[in-house]
Amino acid sequence: MDRVEYIIKHGIELAYDIDADVLMIFTETGKTYKILKKILDSINNKNCGKNASFKFISLKHFPNIDKIKNKKLKIIVTTPNRDTYNWLLNEENIVPVFLKYRDDDRQSLVKHGIITSLEKNLLNSKDIVVAIVGIPKTPGGVDTITVVEVNRHTTSLKLYELLKSVDDIERKTIEQVLNIALEIGKEGREGRSIGTIFVIGDTLNVMNQSQQLILNPFAGHNANIFDEKVKGTVKELSPIDGAFIITEDGRVIAAGRYLESKADNIKLPLGLGARHRAAAAISKNTNAIAITVSESGGIVRVFKDGEIVFEIDPRSKSISYLK
Ligand SMILES: Nc1ncnc2c1ncn2[C@@H]1O[C@H](COP(=O)(O)OP(=O)(O)OP(=O)(O)O)[C@@H](O)[C@H]1O
Ligand SMILES: [Mn+2]
């Protein structure tokens, strides 16, 4: 019996032991699911012991076998592979879920699975999920069991809908800028709280609805937000007045830019001032999204179509949101 089988077996047992509502597995080729299926078949037809289809399973492996047999556990099998998904559609007693893109790390993958299942009403906010996951894009690389409280993710539903609505390149840019904003919100600069605005996408319109407050430090540079040196420069410049203007594919076009979009009929929670109104207005009057860091408290907010679609206090979370 190999390590993956043990992990899946313990994932099943954990789901029953903590009385979880859902067991969620992630598979590329379907291999992980096939192992799960063999274990569950062995349990369900109690075919344990000498002639078990799954040699290592015996009743002693599942002391609470009756609890397992009597409890209905929803099994969600997620995959980004269209062929695997089509094959899973014919499988019984599981709920297949197609993931529109591949994540780069386990945590994002689990979040992605939870959010997609929430969007399809396969989960509700009170559910407890046991997720069995491995290194993304590595078939058979199962190495992690994690317990997820769905209610911790419902606030990010709108952000995921936004991430799903843009192409891969823009999604990676938004995630990169969001993580920089979270770092600024959390660390500030030289011990001081820093506020700033990032405007991503629809750059021509954004430039037409804004003007330089200072000479543009990025003029004539081919600066890309994924370049560590550019990221450092952006953080160094974050205390200056004005906004950073970034293209869908991550090129930093300007800093110190004053946004002049009409802010009439923008409705924002009380206490949010000119920075947040400007961000809401530009996101309403162009196709851009805006990300703000508040100088008073570090809260990071994402604006789309004039509304806040996501906000997070980076100081309250030990990890950056999207990784
Ligand atoms: N239209 C704008 N375009 C770009 N930057 C702006 C604009 N309006 C305000 N700012 C920036 O926001 C800064 C803070 O303004 P203000 O305090 O009114 O915003 P706020 O929404 O309360 O933000 P914070 O929570 O960071 O205080 C200003 O000093 C300026 O740098
Ligand atoms: Mn303010």
GROMACS .gro file of C-alpha atoms and ligand atoms in nm:
model
  355
    1MET     CA    1   0.000   0.000   0.000
    2ASP     CA    2   0.151   0.338  -0.083
    3ARG     CA    3   0.154   0.670   0.103
    4VAL     CA    4  -0.119   0.824  -0.113
    5GLU     CA    5  -0.359   0.542  -0.021
    6TYR     CA    6  -0.291   0.597   0.347
    7ILE     CA    7  -0.350   0.973   0.314
    8ILE     CA    8  -0.681   0.916   0.136
    9LYS     CA    9  -0.783   0.652   0.391
   10HIS     CA   10  -0.705   0.888   0.680
   11GLY     CA   11  -0.886   1.169   0.501
   12ILE     CA   12  -1.200   0.954   0.485
   13GLU     CA   13  -1.167   0.857   0.851
   14LEU     CA   14  -1.105   1.217   0.956
   15ALA     CA   15  -1.418   1.328   0.769
   16TYR     CA   16  -1.621   1.073   0.965
   17ASP     CA   17  -1.444   1.128   1.296
   18ILE     CA   18  -1.507   1.505   1.297
   19ASP     CA   19  -1.851   1.459   1.145
   20ALA     CA   20  -1.762   1.673   0.842
   21ASP     CA   21  -2.031   1.748   0.585
   22VAL     CA   22  -1.814   1.713   0.276
   23LEU     CA   23  -1.507   1.524   0.160
   24MET     CA   24  -1.341   1.715  -0.125
   25ILE     CA   25  -1.067   1.565  -0.341
   26PHE     CA   26  -0.868   1.719  -0.622
   27THR     CA   27  -0.766   1.510  -0.917
   28GLU     CA   28  -0.605   1.577  -1.255
   29THR     CA   29  -0.611   1.234  -1.420
   30GLY     CA   30  -0.872   1.070  -1.194
   31LYS     CA   31  -0.612   0.848  -1.019
   32THR     CA   32  -0.675   0.997  -0.675
   33TYR     CA   33  -1.047   0.948  -0.719
   34LYS     CA   34  -1.002   0.582  -0.821
   35ILE     CA   35  -0.814   0.512  -0.497
   36LEU     CA   36  -1.088   0.684  -0.297
   37LYS     CA   37  -1.352   0.481  -0.478
   38LYS     CA   38  -1.179   0.149  -0.407
   39ILE     CA   39  -1.155   0.231  -0.035
   40LEU     CA   40  -1.520   0.339  -0.016
   41ASP     CA   41  -1.635   0.029  -0.209
   42SER     CA   42  -1.443  -0.191   0.034
   43ILE     CA   43  -1.610  -0.017   0.326
   44ASN     CA   44  -1.959  -0.012   0.180
   45ASN     CA   45  -1.975  -0.374   0.090
   46LYS     CA   46  -1.788  -0.448   0.413
   47ASN     CA   47  -1.568  -0.656   0.198
   48CYS     CA   48  -1.287  -0.618   0.446
   49GLY     CA   49  -1.028  -0.871   0.549
   50LYS     CA   50  -0.883  -1.153   0.347
   51ASN     CA   51  -1.063  -1.117   0.016
   52ALA     CA   52  -1.104  -0.740   0.034
   53SER     CA   53  -1.059  -0.570  -0.303
   54PHE     CA   54  -0.842  -0.348  -0.097
   55LYS     CA   55  -0.608  -0.582   0.085
   56PHE     CA   56  -0.500  -0.343   0.358
   57ILE     CA   57  -0.849  -0.255   0.470
   58SER     CA   58  -0.979  -0.464   0.755
   59LEU     CA   59  -1.236  -0.383   1.019
   60LYS     CA   60  -0.955  -0.291   1.259
   61HIS     CA   61  -0.864  -0.008   1.017
   62PHE     CA   62  -1.210   0.138   1.056
   63PRO     CA   63  -1.313   0.088   1.419
   64ASN     CA   64  -1.605   0.322   1.359
   65ILE     CA   65  -1.713   0.138   1.043
   66ASP     CA   66  -2.082   0.154   1.140
   67LYS     CA   67  -2.061   0.529   1.181
   68ILE     CA   68  -1.902   0.538   0.838
   69LYS     CA   69  -2.168   0.318   0.690
   70ASN     CA   70  -2.454   0.515   0.841
   71LYS     CA   71  -2.340   0.868   0.773
   72LYS     CA   72  -2.401   1.022   0.431
   73LEU     CA   73  -2.089   1.215   0.343
   74LYS     CA   74  -2.109   1.435   0.033
   75ILE     CA   75  -1.809   1.363  -0.187
   76ILE     CA   76  -1.703   1.644  -0.422
   77VAL     CA   77  -1.439   1.553  -0.680
   78THR     CA   78  -1.281   1.858  -0.846
   79THR     CA   79  -1.069   1.856  -1.161
   80PRO     CA   80  -0.940   2.112  -1.414
   81ASN     CA   81  -0.914   1.835  -1.675
   82ARG     CA   82  -1.211   1.833  -1.915
   83ASP     CA   83  -1.173   1.461  -2.007
   84THR     CA   84  -1.151   1.356  -1.641
   85TYR     CA   85  -1.455   1.572  -1.565
   86ASN     CA   86  -1.661   1.414  -1.843
   87TRP     CA   87  -1.565   1.069  -1.715
   88LEU     CA   88  -1.655   1.164  -1.355
   89LEU     CA   89  -2.002   1.271  -1.468
   90ASN     CA   90  -2.088   0.901  -1.509
   91GLU     CA   91  -1.964   0.805  -1.163
   92GLU     CA   92  -2.217   0.738  -0.885
   93ASN     CA   93  -2.236   0.884  -0.532
   94ILE     CA   94  -2.002   1.175  -0.607
   95VAL     CA   95  -2.044   1.535  -0.724
   96PRO     CA   96  -1.793   1.626  -0.998
   97VAL     CA   97  -1.685   1.994  -1.016
   98PHE     CA   98  -1.491   2.145  -1.307
   99LEU     CA   99  -1.227   2.404  -1.209
  100LYS     CA  100  -1.181   2.665  -1.483
  101TYR     CA  101  -0.810   2.721  -1.419
  102ARG     CA  102  -0.518   2.554  -1.247
  103ASP     CA  103  -0.385   2.713  -0.927
  104ASP     CA  104  -0.019   2.733  -0.839
  105ASP     CA  105  -0.033   2.613  -0.479
  106ARG     CA  106  -0.240   2.390  -0.249
  107GLN     CA  107  -0.403   2.670  -0.050
  108SER     CA  108  -0.527   2.854  -0.360
  109LEU     CA  109  -0.646   2.523  -0.504
  110VAL     CA  110  -0.853   2.442  -0.193
  111LYS     CA  111  -0.996   2.798  -0.189
  112HIS     CA  112  -1.078   2.761  -0.558
  113GLY     CA  113  -1.258   2.429  -0.498
  114ILE     CA  114  -1.455   2.571  -0.205
  115ILE     CA  115  -1.555   2.891  -0.388
  116THR     CA  116  -1.655   2.706  -0.708
  117SER     CA  117  -1.866   2.461  -0.503
  118LEU     CA  118  -2.024   2.755  -0.316
  119GLU     CA  119  -2.109   2.922  -0.649
  120LYS     CA  120  -2.280   2.597  -0.762
  121ASN     CA  121  -2.472   2.579  -0.432
  122LEU     CA  122  -2.301   2.249  -0.349
  123LEU     CA  123  -2.191   2.387  -0.012
  124ASN     CA  124  -2.349   2.613   0.245
  125SER     CA  125  -2.170   2.849   0.474
  126LYS     CA  126  -2.204   2.623   0.782
  127ASP     CA  127  -2.037   2.323   0.615
  128ILE     CA  128  -1.714   2.167   0.735
  129VAL     CA  129  -1.504   2.026   0.451
  130VAL     CA  130  -1.217   1.775   0.469
  131ALA     CA  131  -1.006   1.842   0.162
  132ILE     CA  132  -0.745   1.597   0.031
  133VAL     CA  133  -0.504   1.781  -0.196
  134GLY     CA  134  -0.155   1.764  -0.338
  135ILE     CA  135   0.099   1.973  -0.523
  136PRO     CA  136  -0.100   2.125  -0.812
  137LYS     CA  137  -0.019   2.006  -1.165
  138THR     CA  138   0.150   1.693  -1.021
  139PRO     CA  139  -0.066   1.385  -1.090
  140GLY     CA  140  -0.073   1.151  -0.787
  141GLY     CA  141   0.108   1.410  -0.571
  142VAL     CA  142  -0.147   1.389  -0.287
  143ASP     CA  143   0.028   1.496   0.034
  144THR     CA  144  -0.211   1.711   0.237
  145ILE     CA  145  -0.535   1.676   0.432
  146THR     CA  146  -0.689   2.005   0.544
  147VAL     CA  147  -1.010   2.090   0.731
  148VAL     CA  148  -1.194   2.397   0.596
  149GLU     CA  149  -1.476   2.595   0.758
  150VAL     CA  150  -1.670   2.720   0.456
  151ASN     CA  151  -1.793   3.034   0.638
  152ARG     CA  152  -1.437   3.171   0.625
  153HIS     CA  153  -1.460   3.189   0.246
  154THR     CA  154  -1.806   3.328   0.175
  155THR     CA  155  -1.672   3.686   0.187
  156SER     CA  156  -1.439   3.612  -0.103
  157LEU     CA  157  -1.710   3.479  -0.335
  158LYS     CA  158  -1.738   3.808  -0.525
  159LEU     CA  159  -1.360   3.835  -0.557
  160TYR     CA  160  -1.348   3.488  -0.710
  161GLU     CA  161  -1.629   3.575  -0.948
  162LEU     CA  162  -1.418   3.876  -1.050
  163LEU     CA  163  -1.105   3.658  -1.090
  164LYS     CA  164  -1.305   3.411  -1.300
  165SER     CA  165  -1.441   3.686  -1.524
  166VAL     CA  166  -1.098   3.796  -1.648
  167ASP     CA  167  -0.842   3.605  -1.853
  168ASP     CA  168  -0.550   3.418  -1.695
  169ILE     CA  169  -0.302   3.700  -1.755
  170GLU     CA  170  -0.516   3.968  -1.590
  171ARG     CA  171  -0.604   3.730  -1.305
  172LYS     CA  172  -0.236   3.678  -1.226
  173THR     CA  173  -0.181   4.057  -1.236
  174ILE     CA  174  -0.472   4.117  -0.997
  175GLU     CA  175  -0.342   3.848  -0.760
  176GLN     CA  176   0.013   3.993  -0.774
  177VAL     CA  177  -0.108   4.351  -0.707
  178LEU     CA  178  -0.345   4.231  -0.434
  179ASN     CA  179  -0.058   4.057  -0.254
  180ILE     CA  180   0.156   4.374  -0.282
  181ALA     CA  181  -0.134   4.578  -0.142
  182LEU     CA  182  -0.169   4.329   0.146
  183GLU     CA  183   0.204   4.361   0.222
  184ILE     CA  184   0.180   4.743   0.221
  185GLY     CA  185  -0.133   4.730   0.439
  186LYS     CA  186   0.035   4.494   0.682
  187GLU     CA  187   0.389   4.642   0.694
  188GLY     CA  188   0.339   5.011   0.606
  189ARG     CA  189   0.667   5.185   0.528
  190GLU     CA  190   0.939   5.258   0.786
  191GLY     CA  191   0.692   5.202   1.067
  192ARG     CA  192   0.431   5.437   0.919
  193SER     CA  193   0.088   5.331   0.790
  194ILE     CA  194   0.067   5.383   0.415
  195GLY     CA  195  -0.237   5.433   0.195
  196THR     CA  196  -0.236   5.400  -0.184
  197ILE     CA  197  -0.442   5.305  -0.490
  198PHE     CA  198  -0.367   5.059  -0.771
  199VAL     CA  199  -0.576   5.077  -1.091
  200ILE     CA  200  -0.556   4.766  -1.314
  201GLY     CA  201  -0.674   4.737  -1.676
  202ASP     CA  202  -0.852   4.961  -1.931
  203THR     CA  203  -0.542   5.176  -1.912
  204LEU     CA  204  -0.616   5.419  -2.198
  205ASN     CA  205  -0.947   5.521  -2.042
  206VAL     CA  206  -0.791   5.541  -1.697
  207MET     CA  207  -0.510   5.768  -1.824
  208ASN     CA  208  -0.771   5.990  -1.993
  209GLN     CA  209  -0.956   6.024  -1.660
  210SER     CA  210  -0.650   6.113  -1.454
  211GLN     CA  211  -0.344   6.336  -1.452
  212GLN     CA  212   0.007   6.341  -1.307
  213LEU     CA  213   0.050   6.503  -0.965
  214ILE     CA  214   0.429   6.467  -0.997
  215LEU     CA  215   0.669   6.374  -1.279
  216ASN     CA  216   0.594   6.013  -1.365
  217PRO     CA  217   0.879   5.796  -1.226
  218PHE     CA  218   0.781   5.508  -1.456
  219ALA     CA  219   0.781   5.712  -1.780
  220GLY     CA  220   1.008   5.549  -2.039
  221HIS     CA  221   1.066   5.238  -1.826
  222ASN     CA  222   0.943   4.893  -1.924
  223ALA     CA  223   0.850   4.807  -1.566
  224ASN     CA  224   0.654   4.488  -1.491
  225ILE     CA  225   0.488   4.429  -1.154
  226PHE     CA  226   0.610   4.065  -1.152
  227ASP     CA  227   0.972   4.189  -1.147
  228GLU     CA  228   1.098   4.191  -0.786
  229LYS     CA  229   1.286   4.520  -0.847
  230VAL     CA  230   0.970   4.687  -0.977
  231LYS     CA  231   0.772   4.550  -0.682
  232GLY     CA  232   1.030   4.702  -0.445
  233THR     CA  233   1.015   5.037  -0.629
  234VAL     CA  234   0.633   5.038  -0.611
  235LYS     CA  235   0.646   4.977  -0.236
  236GLU     CA  236   0.912   5.250  -0.198
  237LEU     CA  237   0.687   5.496  -0.391
  238SER     CA  238   0.362   5.390  -0.217
  239PRO     CA  239   0.368   5.682   0.033
  240ILE     CA  240   0.344   5.947  -0.244
  241ASP     CA  241   0.006   6.101  -0.329
  242GLY     CA  242  -0.186   5.948  -0.615
  243ALA     CA  243  -0.244   5.614  -0.781
  244PHE     CA  244  -0.039   5.348  -0.964
  245ILE     CA  245  -0.169   5.271  -1.312
  246ILE     CA  246  -0.109   4.911  -1.426
  247THR     CA  247  -0.202   4.731  -1.749
  248GLU     CA  248  -0.385   4.394  -1.761
  249ASP     CA  249  -0.055   4.216  -1.818
  250GLY     CA  250   0.124   4.385  -1.529
  251ARG     CA  251   0.314   4.675  -1.690
  252VAL     CA  252   0.338   4.971  -1.446
  253ILE     CA  253   0.258   5.277  -1.662
  254ALA     CA  254   0.247   5.552  -1.398
  255ALA     CA  255   0.267   5.647  -1.031
  256GLY     CA  256   0.152   5.968  -0.859
  257ARG     CA  257  -0.154   5.987  -1.080
  258TYR     CA  258  -0.461   6.187  -0.963
  259LEU     CA  259  -0.787   6.009  -1.056
  260GLU     CA  260  -1.052   6.252  -1.183
  261SER     CA  261  -1.344   6.025  -1.259
  262LYS     CA  262  -1.691   6.163  -1.178
  263ALA     CA  263  -1.787   6.023  -0.840
  264ASP     CA  264  -2.158   6.109  -0.846
  265ASN     CA  265  -2.396   5.838  -0.718
  266ILE     CA  266  -2.108   5.637  -0.570
  267LYS     CA  267  -2.236   5.480  -0.248
  268LEU     CA  268  -1.961   5.393   0.001
  269PRO     CA  269  -1.970   5.301   0.371
  270LEU     CA  270  -1.928   5.607   0.597
  271GLY     CA  271  -1.568   5.687   0.691
  272LEU     CA  272  -1.421   5.621   0.350
  273GLY     CA  273  -1.278   5.944   0.206
  274ALA     CA  274  -1.137   6.078  -0.120
  275ARG     CA  275  -0.902   5.787  -0.190
  276HIS     CA  276  -1.178   5.528  -0.177
  277ARG     CA  277  -1.424   5.748  -0.365
  278ALA     CA  278  -1.170   5.797  -0.642
  279ALA     CA  279  -1.109   5.423  -0.661
  280ALA     CA  280  -1.481   5.348  -0.671
  281ALA     CA  281  -1.538   5.615  -0.938
  282ILE     CA  282  -1.263   5.499  -1.174
  283SER     CA  283  -1.384   5.139  -1.143
  284LYS     CA  284  -1.736   5.258  -1.223
  285ASN     CA  285  -1.648   5.478  -1.520
  286THR     CA  286  -1.396   5.243  -1.681
  287ASN     CA  287  -1.349   4.869  -1.710
  288ALA     CA  288  -1.058   4.885  -1.466
  289ILE     CA  289  -1.054   4.739  -1.120
  290ALA     CA  290  -0.907   4.943  -0.833
  291ILE     CA  291  -0.734   4.818  -0.521
  292THR     CA  292  -0.691   5.053  -0.225
  293VAL     CA  293  -0.484   5.034   0.091
  294SER     CA  294  -0.624   5.255   0.367
  295GLU     CA  295  -0.374   5.470   0.552
  296SER     CA  296  -0.598   5.447   0.854
  297GLY     CA  297  -0.581   5.080   0.941
  298GLY     CA  298  -0.429   4.908   0.641
  299ILE     CA  299  -0.755   4.757   0.517
  300VAL     CA  300  -0.729   4.645   0.154
  301ARG     CA  301  -1.036   4.684  -0.068
  302VAL     CA  302  -1.105   4.574  -0.426
  303PHE     CA  303  -1.343   4.788  -0.637
  304LYS     CA  304  -1.526   4.682  -0.952
  305ASP     CA  305  -1.812   4.872  -1.124
  306GLY     CA  306  -1.811   5.128  -0.842
  307GLU     CA  307  -1.859   4.873  -0.565
  308ILE     CA  308  -1.640   4.709  -0.302
  309VAL     CA  309  -1.626   4.342  -0.409
  310PHE     CA  310  -1.377   4.237  -0.146
  311GLU     CA  311  -1.207   4.371   0.163
  312ILE     CA  312  -0.960   4.221   0.405
  313ASP     CA  313  -0.759   4.340   0.704
  314PRO     CA  314  -0.409   4.204   0.629
  315ARG     CA  315  -0.309   4.266   0.988
  316SER     CA  316  -0.566   4.014   1.108
  317LYS     CA  317  -0.441   3.733   0.881
  318SER     CA  318  -0.101   3.578   0.928
  319ILE     CA  319  -0.077   3.489   0.558
  320SER     CA  320  -0.129   3.694   0.244
  321TYR     CA  321  -0.473   3.627   0.111
  322LEU     CA  322  -0.429   3.461  -0.221
  323LYS     CA  323  -0.134   3.236  -0.174
  324LIG     N1  324  -0.867   6.136  -0.677
  324LIG     C1  325  -0.759   6.083  -0.620
  324LIG     N2  326  -0.667   6.020  -0.696
  324LIG     C2  327  -0.559   5.965  -0.641
  324LIG     N3  328  -0.530   5.968  -0.510
  324LIG     C3  329  -0.619   6.030  -0.429
  324LIG     C4  330  -0.737   6.091  -0.479
  324LIG     N4  331  -0.805   6.145  -0.374
  324LIG     C5  332  -0.732   6.119  -0.266
  324LIG     N5  333  -0.622   6.050  -0.298
  324LIG     C6  334  -0.517   6.006  -0.207
  324LIG     O1  335  -0.578   5.964  -0.086
  324LIG     C7  336  -0.508   6.028   0.022
  324LIG     C8  337  -0.596   6.027   0.143
  324LIG     O2  338  -0.715   6.099   0.119
  324LIG     P1  339  -0.838   6.072   0.217
  324LIG     O3  340  -0.788   6.059   0.358
  324LIG     O4  341  -0.948   6.167   0.188
  324LIG     O5  342  -0.881   5.928   0.166
  324LIG     P2  343  -0.946   5.807   0.250
  324LIG     O6  344  -1.046   5.745   0.160
  324LIG     O7  345  -0.989   5.852   0.385
  324LIG     O8  346  -0.822   5.710   0.260
  324LIG     P3  347  -0.747   5.656   0.393
  324LIG     O9  348  -0.836   5.551   0.454
  324LIG    O10  349  -0.620   5.606   0.339
  324LIG    O11  350  -0.731   5.778   0.482
  324LIG     C9  351  -0.472   6.161  -0.034
  324LIG    O12  352  -0.363   6.219   0.039
  324LIG    C10  353  -0.426   6.122  -0.175
  324LIG    O13  354  -0.294   6.072  -0.171
  325MN      MN  355  -0.861   5.941   0.526
   0.00000   0.00000   0.00000
